[in-house]
Tab-separated table of N, CA and C in Angstrom:
chain	number	residue	atom	x	y	z
A	25	VAL	N	-8.788	14.080	-8.810
A	25	VAL	CA	-9.366	13.020	-9.463
A	25	VAL	C	-10.254	13.622	-10.661
A	26	GLN	N	-10.305	12.995	-11.767
A	26	GLN	CA	-11.022	13.556	-12.857
A	26	GLN	C	-12.435	13.584	-12.684
A	27	THR	N	-12.967	14.821	-13.041
A	27	THR	CA	-14.406	15.027	-12.854
A	27	THR	C	-15.117	14.524	-14.093
A	28	LEU	N	-16.331	14.154	-14.139
A	28	LEU	CA	-17.074	13.775	-15.171
A	28	LEU	C	-18.146	14.869	-15.563
A	29	LYS	N	-18.586	14.918	-16.777
A	29	LYS	CA	-19.473	15.967	-17.242
A	29	LYS	C	-20.975	15.817	-16.764
A	30	SER	N	-21.486	14.657	-16.837
A	30	SER	CA	-22.884	14.474	-16.491
A	30	SER	C	-23.035	13.793	-15.095
A	31	ASN	N	-24.103	14.122	-14.387
A	31	ASN	CA	-24.429	13.381	-13.143
A	31	ASN	C	-24.715	11.964	-13.359
A	32	GLN	N	-25.469	11.684	-14.452
A	32	GLN	CA	-25.832	10.303	-14.797
A	32	GLN	C	-24.488	9.591	-14.924
A	33	LYS	N	-23.683	9.995	-15.803
A	33	LYS	CA	-22.320	9.378	-16.121
A	33	LYS	C	-21.702	9.138	-14.775
A	34	THR	N	-21.639	10.197	-13.876
A	34	THR	CA	-20.806	10.081	-12.595
A	34	THR	C	-21.533	9.096	-11.758
A	35	SER	N	-22.836	8.939	-11.537
A	35	SER	CA	-23.462	7.982	-10.924
A	35	SER	C	-23.194	6.584	-11.320
A	36	GLN	N	-23.068	6.381	-12.699
A	36	GLN	CA	-22.828	5.012	-13.190
A	36	GLN	C	-21.273	4.659	-12.901
A	37	THR	N	-20.505	5.677	-13.221
A	37	THR	CA	-19.091	5.445	-12.811
A	37	THR	C	-18.897	5.109	-11.316
A	38	SER	N	-19.565	5.736	-10.536
A	38	SER	CA	-19.451	5.515	-9.037
A	38	SER	C	-19.859	4.154	-8.754
A	39	ILE	N	-20.872	3.706	-9.360
A	39	ILE	CA	-21.366	2.346	-9.064
A	39	ILE	C	-20.411	1.310	-9.598
A	40	GLU	N	-19.853	1.546	-10.742
A	40	GLU	CA	-18.862	0.532	-11.296
A	40	GLU	C	-17.559	0.538	-10.537
A	41	ILE	N	-17.213	1.786	-9.996
A	41	ILE	CA	-16.018	1.733	-9.212
A	41	ILE	C	-16.204	1.233	-7.846
A	42	GLN	N	-17.419	1.216	-7.302
A	42	GLN	CA	-17.725	0.512	-5.983
A	42	GLN	C	-17.850	-0.951	-6.219
A	43	SER	N	-18.293	-1.345	-7.365
A	43	SER	CA	-18.310	-2.817	-7.722
A	43	SER	C	-16.913	-3.318	-7.728
A	44	ALA	N	-16.099	-2.504	-8.461
A	44	ALA	CA	-14.687	-3.068	-8.565
A	44	ALA	C	-14.079	-3.155	-7.218
A	45	ARG	N	-14.324	-2.128	-6.342
A	45	ARG	CA	-13.701	-2.200	-4.972
A	45	ARG	C	-14.218	-3.326	-4.157
A	46	GLU	N	-15.599	-3.690	-4.298
A	46	GLU	CA	-16.186	-4.760	-3.689
A	46	GLU	C	-15.465	-6.157	-4.087
A	47	LEU	N	-15.273	-6.279	-5.398
A	47	LEU	CA	-14.611	-7.478	-5.924
A	47	LEU	C	-13.224	-7.582	-5.356
A	48	ILE	N	-12.447	-6.484	-5.314
A	48	ILE	CA	-11.038	-6.464	-4.652
A	48	ILE	C	-11.212	-6.961	-3.085
A	49	GLY	N	-12.200	-6.280	-2.444
A	49	GLY	CA	-12.273	-6.631	-1.053
A	49	GLY	C	-12.704	-8.082	-0.855
A	50	LEU	N	-13.400	-8.635	-1.808
A	50	LEU	CA	-13.798	-10.083	-1.652
A	50	LEU	C	-12.744	-11.035	-2.078
A	51	GLY	N	-11.629	-10.465	-2.640
A	51	GLY	CA	-10.504	-11.261	-3.084
A	51	GLY	C	-10.727	-11.792	-4.491
A	52	LEU	N	-11.716	-11.279	-5.211
A	52	LEU	CA	-11.984	-11.727	-6.621
A	52	LEU	C	-11.175	-10.831	-7.461
A	53	LEU	N	-9.971	-11.008	-7.493
A	53	LEU	CA	-8.996	-10.217	-8.255
A	53	LEU	C	-8.998	-10.253	-9.740
A	54	LYS	N	-9.263	-11.529	-10.165
A	54	LYS	CA	-9.277	-11.660	-11.677
A	54	LYS	C	-10.504	-10.982	-12.205
A	55	GLU	N	-11.650	-11.089	-11.525
A	55	GLU	CA	-12.891	-10.444	-12.011
A	55	GLU	C	-12.685	-8.865	-11.882
A	56	ALA	N	-12.084	-8.358	-10.911
A	56	ALA	CA	-11.718	-6.939	-10.755
A	56	ALA	C	-10.873	-6.553	-11.777
A	57	GLU	N	-9.644	-7.249	-11.993
A	57	GLU	CA	-8.922	-6.909	-13.101
A	57	GLU	C	-9.513	-6.752	-14.368
A	58	ARG	N	-10.575	-7.637	-14.747
A	58	ARG	CA	-11.123	-7.627	-16.121
A	58	ARG	C	-11.980	-6.349	-16.108
A	59	MET	N	-12.705	-5.955	-15.001
A	59	MET	CA	-13.618	-4.861	-15.040
A	59	MET	C	-12.794	-3.654	-15.102
A	60	ILE	N	-11.696	-3.479	-14.411
A	60	ILE	CA	-10.747	-2.326	-14.295
A	60	ILE	C	-10.240	-2.235	-15.794
A	61	SER	N	-9.815	-3.203	-16.407
A	61	SER	CA	-9.250	-3.275	-17.782
A	61	SER	C	-10.165	-2.709	-18.835
A	62	LEU	N	-11.348	-3.125	-18.781
A	62	LEU	CA	-12.502	-2.625	-19.670
A	62	LEU	C	-12.733	-1.105	-19.359
A	63	GLN	N	-12.726	-0.736	-18.092
A	63	GLN	CA	-12.890	0.780	-17.932
A	63	GLN	C	-11.621	1.534	-18.303
A	64	LEU	N	-10.427	1.114	-18.222
A	64	LEU	CA	-9.154	1.813	-18.584
A	64	LEU	C	-9.118	1.883	-20.211
A	65	LYS	N	-9.691	0.922	-20.973
A	65	LYS	CA	-9.839	1.081	-22.300
A	65	LYS	C	-10.699	2.195	-22.752
A	66	LYS	N	-11.812	2.559	-22.019
A	66	LYS	CA	-12.646	3.541	-22.269
A	66	LYS	C	-12.008	4.948	-21.830
A	67	THR	N	-11.340	4.995	-20.613
A	67	THR	CA	-10.862	6.172	-19.924
A	67	THR	C	-9.538	5.717	-19.431
A	68	PRO	N	-8.424	5.848	-20.123
A	68	PRO	CA	-7.075	5.354	-19.798
A	68	PRO	C	-6.459	6.377	-18.861
A	69	ARG	N	-6.875	7.655	-18.673
A	69	ARG	CA	-6.232	8.699	-17.959
A	69	ARG	C	-7.027	8.715	-16.573
A	70	ASP	N	-8.102	7.963	-16.260
A	70	ASP	CA	-8.946	8.211	-15.089
A	70	ASP	C	-8.215	7.712	-13.934
A	71	ALA	N	-7.987	8.714	-12.959
A	71	ALA	CA	-7.163	8.529	-11.836
A	71	ALA	C	-7.738	7.291	-10.920
A	72	GLN	N	-9.046	7.279	-10.729
A	72	GLN	CA	-9.643	6.091	-9.940
A	72	GLN	C	-9.445	4.821	-10.488
A	73	TRP	N	-9.720	4.661	-11.742
A	73	TRP	CA	-9.482	3.322	-12.436
A	73	TRP	C	-7.898	2.927	-12.438
A	74	ARG	N	-7.143	3.820	-12.577
A	74	ARG	CA	-5.706	3.525	-12.483
A	74	ARG	C	-5.195	3.206	-11.239
A	75	TYR	N	-5.960	3.879	-10.203
A	75	TYR	CA	-5.605	3.536	-8.784
A	75	TYR	C	-6.026	2.119	-8.518
A	76	LEU	N	-7.196	1.762	-8.845
A	76	LEU	CA	-7.690	0.272	-8.601
A	76	LEU	C	-6.816	-0.585	-9.307
A	77	ASN	N	-6.388	-0.243	-10.382
A	77	ASN	CA	-5.496	-1.195	-11.247
A	77	ASN	C	-4.185	-1.387	-10.423
A	78	ALA	N	-3.660	-0.339	-9.938
A	78	ALA	CA	-2.492	-0.582	-9.173
A	78	ALA	C	-2.762	-1.353	-7.818
A	79	VAL	N	-3.889	-1.171	-7.200
A	79	VAL	CA	-4.179	-1.881	-6.052
A	79	VAL	C	-4.415	-3.345	-6.359
A	80	VAL	N	-4.863	-3.751	-7.532
A	80	VAL	CA	-5.053	-5.125	-7.993
A	80	VAL	C	-3.609	-5.755	-8.148
A	81	LEU	N	-2.727	-4.943	-8.831
A	81	LEU	CA	-1.444	-5.417	-8.941
A	81	LEU	C	-0.662	-5.715	-7.702
A	82	ALA	N	-0.827	-4.801	-6.695
A	82	ALA	CA	-0.299	-4.939	-5.391
A	82	ALA	C	-0.803	-6.196	-4.746
A	83	GLU	N	-2.238	-6.315	-4.789
A	83	GLU	CA	-2.741	-7.509	-4.002
A	83	GLU	C	-2.229	-8.861	-4.659
A	84	PHE	N	-2.125	-8.998	-5.996
A	84	PHE	CA	-1.482	-10.014	-6.685
A	84	PHE	C	-0.090	-10.289	-6.110
A	85	ALA	N	0.667	-9.234	-6.062
A	85	ALA	CA	2.074	-9.233	-5.554
A	85	ALA	C	2.071	-9.867	-4.122
A	86	ILE	N	1.280	-9.225	-3.303
A	86	ILE	CA	1.360	-9.673	-1.919
A	86	ILE	C	0.864	-11.258	-1.690
A	87	ILE	N	-0.141	-11.583	-2.461
A	87	ILE	CA	-0.558	-12.992	-2.412
A	87	ILE	C	0.495	-13.934	-3.012
A	88	ASN	N	1.236	-13.459	-4.120
A	88	ASN	CA	2.197	-14.398	-4.777
A	88	ASN	C	3.361	-14.538	-3.771
A	89	GLN	N	3.805	-13.443	-3.078
A	89	GLN	CA	4.913	-13.461	-2.126
A	89	GLN	C	4.547	-14.258	-0.894
A	90	ASN	N	3.209	-14.156	-0.286
A	90	ASN	CA	2.918	-14.906	0.847
A	90	ASN	C	2.767	-16.342	0.554
A	91	ASN	N	2.296	-16.774	-0.738
A	91	ASN	CA	1.812	-18.101	-0.879
A	91	ASN	C	2.946	-18.890	-1.833
A	92	ASP	N	3.868	-18.145	-2.388
A	92	ASP	CA	4.770	-18.856	-3.298
A	92	ASP	C	6.222	-18.378	-2.975
A	93	SER	N	6.690	-18.767	-1.948
A	93	SER	CA	8.106	-18.422	-1.551
A	93	SER	C	9.258	-18.984	-2.578
A	94	GLN	N	8.625	-20.124	-3.369
A	94	GLN	CA	9.725	-20.669	-4.208
A	94	GLN	C	9.834	-19.808	-5.508
A	95	ASN	N	8.858	-18.937	-5.849
A	95	ASN	CA	8.656	-18.246	-6.987
A	95	ASN	C	9.142	-16.684	-6.882
A	96	LEU	N	10.274	-16.377	-6.112
A	96	LEU	CA	10.481	-14.999	-5.807
A	96	LEU	C	10.717	-14.131	-6.999
A	97	PRO	N	11.313	-14.552	-8.028
A	97	PRO	CA	11.530	-13.528	-9.220
A	97	PRO	C	10.185	-13.049	-9.716
A	98	SER	N	9.126	-13.869	-9.769
A	98	SER	CA	7.763	-13.481	-10.162
A	98	SER	C	7.189	-12.559	-9.171
A	99	SER	N	7.306	-12.763	-7.708
A	99	SER	CA	6.846	-11.966	-6.915
A	99	SER	C	7.469	-10.683	-6.861
A	100	LYS	N	8.733	-10.530	-7.026
A	100	LYS	CA	9.612	-9.304	-7.109
A	100	LYS	C	9.125	-8.492	-8.231
A	101	SER	N	8.863	-9.177	-9.423
A	101	SER	CA	8.405	-8.532	-10.718
A	101	SER	C	7.086	-7.919	-10.413
A	102	GLN	N	6.120	-8.698	-9.792
A	102	GLN	CA	4.847	-8.056	-9.449
A	102	GLN	C	4.854	-6.879	-8.497
A	103	ILE	N	5.650	-6.958	-7.533
A	103	ILE	CA	5.885	-5.808	-6.727
A	103	ILE	C	6.467	-4.650	-7.360
A	104	ASP	N	7.362	-4.830	-8.368
A	104	ASP	CA	7.895	-3.776	-9.098
A	104	ASP	C	6.889	-2.993	-9.897
A	105	LYS	N	5.943	-3.919	-10.580
A	105	LYS	CA	4.751	-3.413	-11.451
A	105	LYS	C	3.955	-2.555	-10.453
A	106	ALA	N	3.540	-3.030	-9.372
A	106	ALA	CA	2.631	-2.319	-8.495
A	106	ALA	C	3.342	-0.995	-8.054
A	107	ILE	N	4.551	-1.067	-7.706
A	107	ILE	CA	5.234	0.205	-7.271
A	107	ILE	C	5.311	1.201	-8.430
A	108	GLU	N	5.630	0.761	-9.567
A	108	GLU	CA	5.741	1.547	-10.788
A	108	GLU	C	4.281	2.255	-11.060
A	109	SER	N	3.306	1.499	-10.941
A	109	SER	CA	1.897	2.167	-11.053
A	109	SER	C	1.610	3.094	-10.068
A	110	PHE	N	1.901	2.874	-8.774
A	110	PHE	CA	1.606	3.872	-7.841
A	110	PHE	C	2.573	5.060	-7.949
A	111	GLU	N	3.859	4.763	-8.264
A	111	GLU	CA	4.630	5.923	-8.391
A	111	GLU	C	4.171	6.880	-9.552
A	112	ARG	N	3.777	6.248	-10.570
A	112	ARG	CA	3.191	7.025	-11.753
A	112	ARG	C	1.959	7.779	-11.393
A	113	LEU	N	1.211	7.284	-10.481
A	113	LEU	CA	-0.060	8.019	-9.993
A	113	LEU	C	0.422	9.274	-9.096
A	114	THR	N	1.534	8.984	-8.176
A	114	THR	CA	2.014	10.030	-7.391
A	114	THR	C	2.665	11.177	-8.126
A	115	GLU	N	3.123	10.814	-9.400
A	115	GLU	CA	3.820	11.748	-10.354
A	115	GLU	C	2.654	12.636	-10.921
A	116	GLU	N	1.598	11.904	-11.328
A	116	GLU	CA	0.624	12.587	-12.140
A	116	GLU	C	-0.428	13.258	-11.235
A	117	PHE	N	-0.622	12.731	-10.069
A	117	PHE	CA	-1.693	13.227	-9.132
A	117	PHE	C	-1.001	13.302	-7.711
A	118	PRO	N	-0.062	14.188	-7.571
A	118	PRO	CA	0.774	14.292	-6.336
A	118	PRO	C	-0.142	14.635	-5.177
A	119	GLU	N	-1.236	15.136	-5.252
A	119	GLU	CA	-2.227	15.582	-4.298
A	119	GLU	C	-2.936	14.390	-3.542
A	120	LEU	N	-2.916	13.279	-4.172
A	120	LEU	CA	-3.606	12.135	-3.675
A	120	LEU	C	-2.715	11.532	-2.563
A	121	SER	N	-3.343	11.095	-1.458
A	121	SER	CA	-2.645	10.400	-0.284
A	121	SER	C	-2.534	8.935	-0.443
A	122	GLU	N	-3.542	8.330	-0.870
A	122	GLU	CA	-3.649	6.882	-0.875
A	122	GLU	C	-2.605	6.073	-1.548
A	123	PRO	N	-2.176	6.701	-2.839
A	123	PRO	CA	-1.051	5.967	-3.430
A	123	PRO	C	0.146	5.958	-2.648
A	124	TYR	N	0.599	7.040	-1.821
A	124	TYR	CA	1.731	7.149	-1.090
A	124	TYR	C	1.512	6.038	0.057
A	125	ASN	N	0.308	6.032	0.610
A	125	ASN	CA	0.202	5.013	1.700
A	125	ASN	C	0.602	3.472	1.163
A	126	ASN	N	-0.099	3.172	-0.022
A	126	ASN	CA	0.199	1.872	-0.542
A	126	ASN	C	1.544	1.695	-0.988
A	127	LEU	N	2.209	2.648	-1.464
A	127	LEU	CA	3.645	2.610	-1.888
A	127	LEU	C	4.542	2.256	-0.591
A	128	SER	N	4.163	2.739	0.569
A	128	SER	CA	4.866	2.546	1.700
A	128	SER	C	4.783	1.015	2.127
A	129	VAL	N	3.785	0.328	1.926
A	129	VAL	CA	3.454	-1.056	2.090
A	129	VAL	C	4.485	-1.843	1.217
A	130	LEU	N	4.421	-1.361	-0.009
A	130	LEU	CA	5.347	-2.122	-0.983
A	130	LEU	C	6.788	-1.815	-0.767
A	131	TYR	N	7.132	-0.639	-0.509
A	131	TYR	CA	8.582	-0.335	-0.138
A	131	TYR	C	9.085	-1.148	1.028
A	132	LEU	N	8.214	-1.343	2.054
A	132	LEU	CA	8.520	-2.038	3.247
A	132	LEU	C	8.770	-3.496	2.775
A	133	MET	N	7.750	-4.033	1.988
A	133	MET	CA	7.993	-5.498	1.473
A	133	MET	C	9.297	-5.689	0.793
A	134	ARG	N	9.799	-4.640	0.089
A	134	ARG	CA	11.030	-4.662	-0.502
A	134	ARG	C	12.222	-4.338	0.377
A	135	GLY	N	11.942	-4.178	1.649
A	135	GLY	CA	13.016	-4.014	2.551
A	135	GLY	C	13.667	-2.537	2.591
A	136	GLN	N	12.822	-1.572	2.173
A	136	GLN	CA	13.127	-0.244	2.115
A	136	GLN	C	12.305	0.785	2.964
A	137	PRO	N	12.668	0.619	4.405
A	137	PRO	CA	11.904	1.361	5.322
A	137	PRO	C	11.964	2.744	5.303
A	138	ASN	N	13.151	3.302	4.787
A	138	ASN	CA	13.283	4.824	4.677
A	138	ASN	C	12.331	5.376	3.591
A	139	ARG	N	12.303	4.562	2.449
A	139	ARG	CA	11.349	4.936	1.409
A	139	ARG	C	9.904	4.828	1.797
A	140	ALA	N	9.589	3.856	2.661
A	140	ALA	CA	8.293	3.676	3.217
A	140	ALA	C	7.948	4.849	4.058
A	141	ARG	N	8.835	5.270	4.951
A	141	ARG	CA	8.614	6.429	5.885
A	141	ARG	C	8.371	7.709	5.047
A	142	ASP	N	9.174	7.936	4.045
A	142	ASP	CA	9.000	9.104	3.231
A	142	ASP	C	7.638	9.123	2.540
A	143	ALA	N	7.248	7.908	1.992
A	143	ALA	CA	5.943	7.914	1.312
A	143	ALA	C	4.784	8.212	2.271
A	144	LEU	N	4.931	7.661	3.539
A	144	LEU	CA	3.811	7.910	4.520
A	144	LEU	C	3.903	9.422	5.008
A	145	GLU	N	5.095	10.080	5.160
A	145	GLU	CA	5.072	11.486	5.408
A	145	GLU	C	4.473	12.333	4.381
A	146	LYS	N	4.680	11.940	2.986
A	146	LYS	CA	3.995	12.643	1.911
A	146	LYS	C	2.524	12.520	1.993
A	147	ALA	N	2.019	11.211	2.303
A	147	ALA	CA	0.595	11.085	2.474
A	147	ALA	C	-0.082	11.891	3.528
A	148	ILE	N	0.647	12.056	4.656
A	148	ILE	CA	0.115	12.934	5.731
A	148	ILE	C	0.197	14.501	5.379
A	149	ILE	N	1.330	14.800	4.626
A	149	ILE	CA	1.397	16.193	4.275
A	149	ILE	C	0.167	16.521	3.204
A	150	ASN	N	-0.207	15.506	2.379
A	150	ASN	CA	-1.355	15.788	1.316
A	150	ASN	C	-2.640	15.671	2.155
A	151	ASN	N	-2.745	14.948	3.258
A	151	ASN	CA	-3.979	14.883	3.984
A	151	ASN	C	-3.746	14.756	5.378
A	152	PRO	N	-3.702	15.850	6.096
A	152	PRO	CA	-3.361	15.858	7.647
A	152	PRO	C	-4.302	15.083	8.563
A	153	ASN	N	-5.529	14.706	7.940
A	153	ASN	CA	-6.505	13.881	8.590
A	153	ASN	C	-6.464	12.459	8.214
A	154	TYR	N	-5.399	12.082	7.561
A	154	TYR	CA	-5.374	10.603	7.164
A	154	TYR	C	-4.970	9.675	8.288
A	155	GLU	N	-5.848	9.205	8.994
A	155	GLU	CA	-5.555	8.441	10.135
A	155	GLU	C	-4.730	7.175	9.820
A	156	LEU	N	-5.052	6.415	8.745
A	156	LEU	CA	-4.365	5.266	8.420
A	156	LEU	C	-2.819	5.506	8.161
A	157	ALA	N	-2.540	6.621	7.564
A	157	ALA	CA	-1.270	7.025	7.265
A	157	ALA	C	-0.359	7.190	8.642
A	158	TYR	N	-0.938	7.889	9.573
A	158	TYR	CA	-0.339	8.115	10.959
A	158	TYR	C	-0.235	6.745	11.585
A	159	GLU	N	-1.268	5.952	11.598
A	159	GLU	CA	-1.123	4.602	12.130
A	159	GLU	C	0.087	3.748	11.446
A	160	ASN	N	0.031	3.725	10.250
A	160	ASN	CA	1.129	2.947	9.517
A	160	ASN	C	2.473	3.558	9.801
A	161	LEU	N	2.671	5.013	9.891
A	161	LEU	CA	3.822	5.567	10.162
A	161	LEU	C	4.301	5.071	11.646
A	162	GLY	N	3.419	5.116	12.600
A	162	GLY	CA	3.694	4.689	13.900
A	162	GLY	C	4.000	3.297	14.027
A	163	ASP	N	3.392	2.422	13.221
A	163	ASP	CA	3.730	0.988	13.177
A	163	ASP	C	5.136	0.738	12.595
A	164	LEU	N	5.535	1.628	11.556
A	164	LEU	CA	6.909	1.435	11.002
A	164	LEU	C	7.864	1.799	11.970
A	165	TYR	N	7.690	2.944	12.761
A	165	TYR	CA	8.529	3.326	13.802
A	165	TYR	C	8.774	2.193	14.868
A	166	THR	N	7.610	1.634	15.145
A	166	THR	CA	7.551	0.674	16.198
A	166	THR	C	8.391	-0.621	15.608
A	167	LEU	N	8.293	-1.038	14.359
A	167	LEU	CA	8.946	-2.097	13.794
A	167	LEU	C	10.475	-1.844	13.835
A	168	LEU	N	10.812	-0.538	13.464
A	168	LEU	CA	12.062	-0.216	13.365
A	168	LEU	C	12.761	-0.077	14.786
A	169	ALA	N	12.126	0.262	15.734
A	169	ALA	CA	12.570	0.252	17.127
A	169	ALA	C	12.794	-1.234	17.620
A	170	LYS	N	11.813	-2.115	17.254
A	170	LYS	CA	12.023	-3.501	17.783
A	170	LYS	C	13.286	-4.118	17.022
A	171	VAL	N	13.515	-3.731	15.759
A	171	VAL	CA	14.699	-4.307	15.045
A	171	VAL	C	15.910	-3.879	15.748
A	172	THR	N	15.861	-2.557	16.023
A	172	THR	CA	17.098	-1.900	16.668
A	172	THR	C	17.344	-2.524	18.120
A	173	TYR	N	16.392	-2.707	18.816
A	173	TYR	CA	16.585	-3.436	20.250
A	173	TYR	C	17.196	-4.741	20.053
A	174	LYS	N	16.567	-5.433	19.107
A	174	LYS	CA	17.026	-6.882	18.923
A	174	LYS	C	18.558	-6.948	18.395
A	175	LYS	N	18.900	-5.881	17.636
A	175	LYS	CA	20.240	-5.820	17.240
A	175	LYS	C	21.250	-5.564	18.489
A	176	GLY	N	20.747	-4.766	19.268
A	176	GLY	CA	21.327	-4.234	20.519
A	176	GLY	C	21.615	-5.460	21.400
A	177	LEU	N	20.457	-6.291	21.496
A	177	LEU	CA	20.446	-7.397	22.307
A	177	LEU	C	21.505	-8.364	21.882
A	178	ALA	N	21.626	-8.461	20.603
A	178	ALA	CA	22.601	-9.494	19.977
A	178	ALA	C	24.082	-9.048	20.425
A	179	LYS	N	24.268	-7.841	20.628
A	179	LYS	CA	25.622	-7.421	21.027
A	179	LYS	C	25.681	-7.368	22.548
A	180	LEU	N	24.667	-7.024	23.171
A	180	LEU	CA	24.613	-6.826	24.591
A	180	LEU	C	23.495	-7.665	25.290
A	181	PRO	N	23.641	-9.117	25.295
A	181	PRO	CA	22.459	-9.870	25.747
A	181	PRO	C	22.084	-9.703	27.233
A	182	LYS	N	22.976	-9.030	28.074
A	182	LYS	CA	22.610	-8.758	29.406
A	182	LYS	C	22.046	-7.557	29.764
A	183	SER	N	21.710	-6.648	28.647
A	183	SER	CA	21.097	-5.392	28.917
A	183	SER	C	19.738	-5.507	29.203
A	184	LEU	N	19.366	-5.199	30.526
A	184	LEU	CA	17.950	-5.245	31.007
A	184	LEU	C	17.115	-4.289	30.344
A	185	ARG	N	17.686	-2.920	29.933
A	185	ARG	CA	16.973	-1.933	29.502
A	185	ARG	C	16.476	-2.249	28.004
A	186	LEU	N	17.503	-2.870	27.214
A	186	LEU	CA	17.022	-3.163	25.840
A	186	LEU	C	16.168	-4.401	25.828
A	187	ASP	N	16.310	-5.326	26.804
A	187	ASP	CA	15.537	-6.416	26.763
A	187	ASP	C	13.956	-6.142	27.258
A	188	LYS	N	13.824	-5.333	28.130
A	188	LYS	CA	12.593	-4.855	28.462
A	188	LYS	C	11.846	-4.077	27.465
A	189	LYS	N	12.560	-3.084	26.694
A	189	LYS	CA	11.968	-2.506	25.664
A	189	LYS	C	11.641	-3.410	24.492
A	190	PHE	N	12.469	-4.363	24.155
A	190	PHE	CA	12.276	-5.319	23.112
A	190	PHE	C	11.003	-6.093	23.390
A	191	ASN	N	10.955	-6.621	24.640
A	191	ASN	CA	9.782	-7.450	25.015
A	191	ASN	C	8.490	-6.656	25.047
A	192	HIS	N	8.534	-5.438	25.532
A	192	HIS	CA	7.355	-4.532	25.442
A	192	HIS	C	6.935	-4.410	23.976
A	193	LEU	N	7.761	-4.126	22.982
A	193	LEU	CA	7.434	-3.890	21.682
A	193	LEU	C	6.981	-5.229	21.050
A	194	SER	N	7.491	-6.305	21.494
A	194	SER	CA	7.148	-7.674	20.921
A	194	SER	C	5.648	-7.996	21.315
A	195	LYS	N	5.136	-7.281	22.303
A	195	LYS	CA	3.800	-7.621	22.704
A	195	LYS	C	2.819	-6.691	22.091
A	196	MET	N	3.319	-5.556	21.399
A	196	MET	CA	2.521	-4.654	20.540
A	196	MET	C	2.206	-5.166	19.308
A	197	PRO	N	0.983	-4.691	18.843
A	197	PRO	CA	0.782	-5.024	17.402
A	197	PRO	C	1.536	-4.045	16.593
A	198	PHE	N	2.005	-4.496	15.410
A	198	PHE	CA	2.815	-3.725	14.529
A	198	PHE	C	2.682	-4.381	13.059
A	199	ILE	N	3.308	-3.700	12.109
A	199	ILE	CA	3.225	-4.161	10.717
A	199	ILE	C	3.657	-5.526	10.686
A	200	SER	N	2.634	-6.509	10.534
A	200	SER	CA	3.108	-7.820	10.405
A	200	SER	C	2.709	-8.480	9.002
A	201	LYS	N	1.572	-7.912	8.498
A	201	LYS	CA	0.903	-8.354	7.326
A	201	LYS	C	0.438	-7.014	6.609
A	202	PRO	N	1.232	-6.687	5.399
A	202	PRO	CA	0.898	-5.407	4.822
A	202	PRO	C	-0.473	-5.580	4.127
A	203	ASN	N	-1.206	-4.292	4.198
A	203	ASN	CA	-2.559	-4.340	3.646
A	203	ASN	C	-2.557	-3.107	2.679
A	204	ILE	N	-3.021	-3.278	1.517
A	204	ILE	CA	-3.232	-2.271	0.406
A	204	ILE	C	-4.596	-1.705	0.692
A	205	ILE	N	-4.717	-0.390	0.661
A	205	ILE	CA	-6.056	0.111	0.946
A	205	ILE	C	-6.725	0.284	-0.489
A	206	ILE	N	-8.075	-0.076	-0.473
A	206	ILE	CA	-8.745	0.044	-1.775
A	206	ILE	C	-9.341	1.319	-2.103
A	207	LYS	N	-9.854	2.084	-1.126
A	207	LYS	CA	-10.514	3.334	-1.223
A	207	LYS	C	-9.813	4.314	-2.097
């Protein structure tokens, strides 16, 4: 993450970044988008502002996909933009973990669980103490196991072993609604 020269400037930037995060957290995405856009005009290479911009793109994509199933091309385009933004961040700042975590959510929305897994593994490699990445990876494996058991039951409907495992996983919480992390 880019360091700033003066403590006063660092403090002001931190306050502005926190404000943008709060706007995103409150769902005030248009306001956050305006604030982020202004900051990116001043410092276009700043990793934190670029990250928050990608978060806003992802949040808009998720909202559009959840609320507007009629308008799938627009949703797909928004997901593509968000993925492109996070991928650029991982290329330019490969040491950051959060963009990989968020990429995994978007890849999963696209129906690409292997890419989602790879992104989470990179997040964990970058930060071995990244609890959310471990949780998301476990959730992904749980989801994949449930899908596998369901396929098996479609072929072998009398299998008690597959049925018990499928029912057990059906009662467990797993990735049901993707969440992009803001921090």
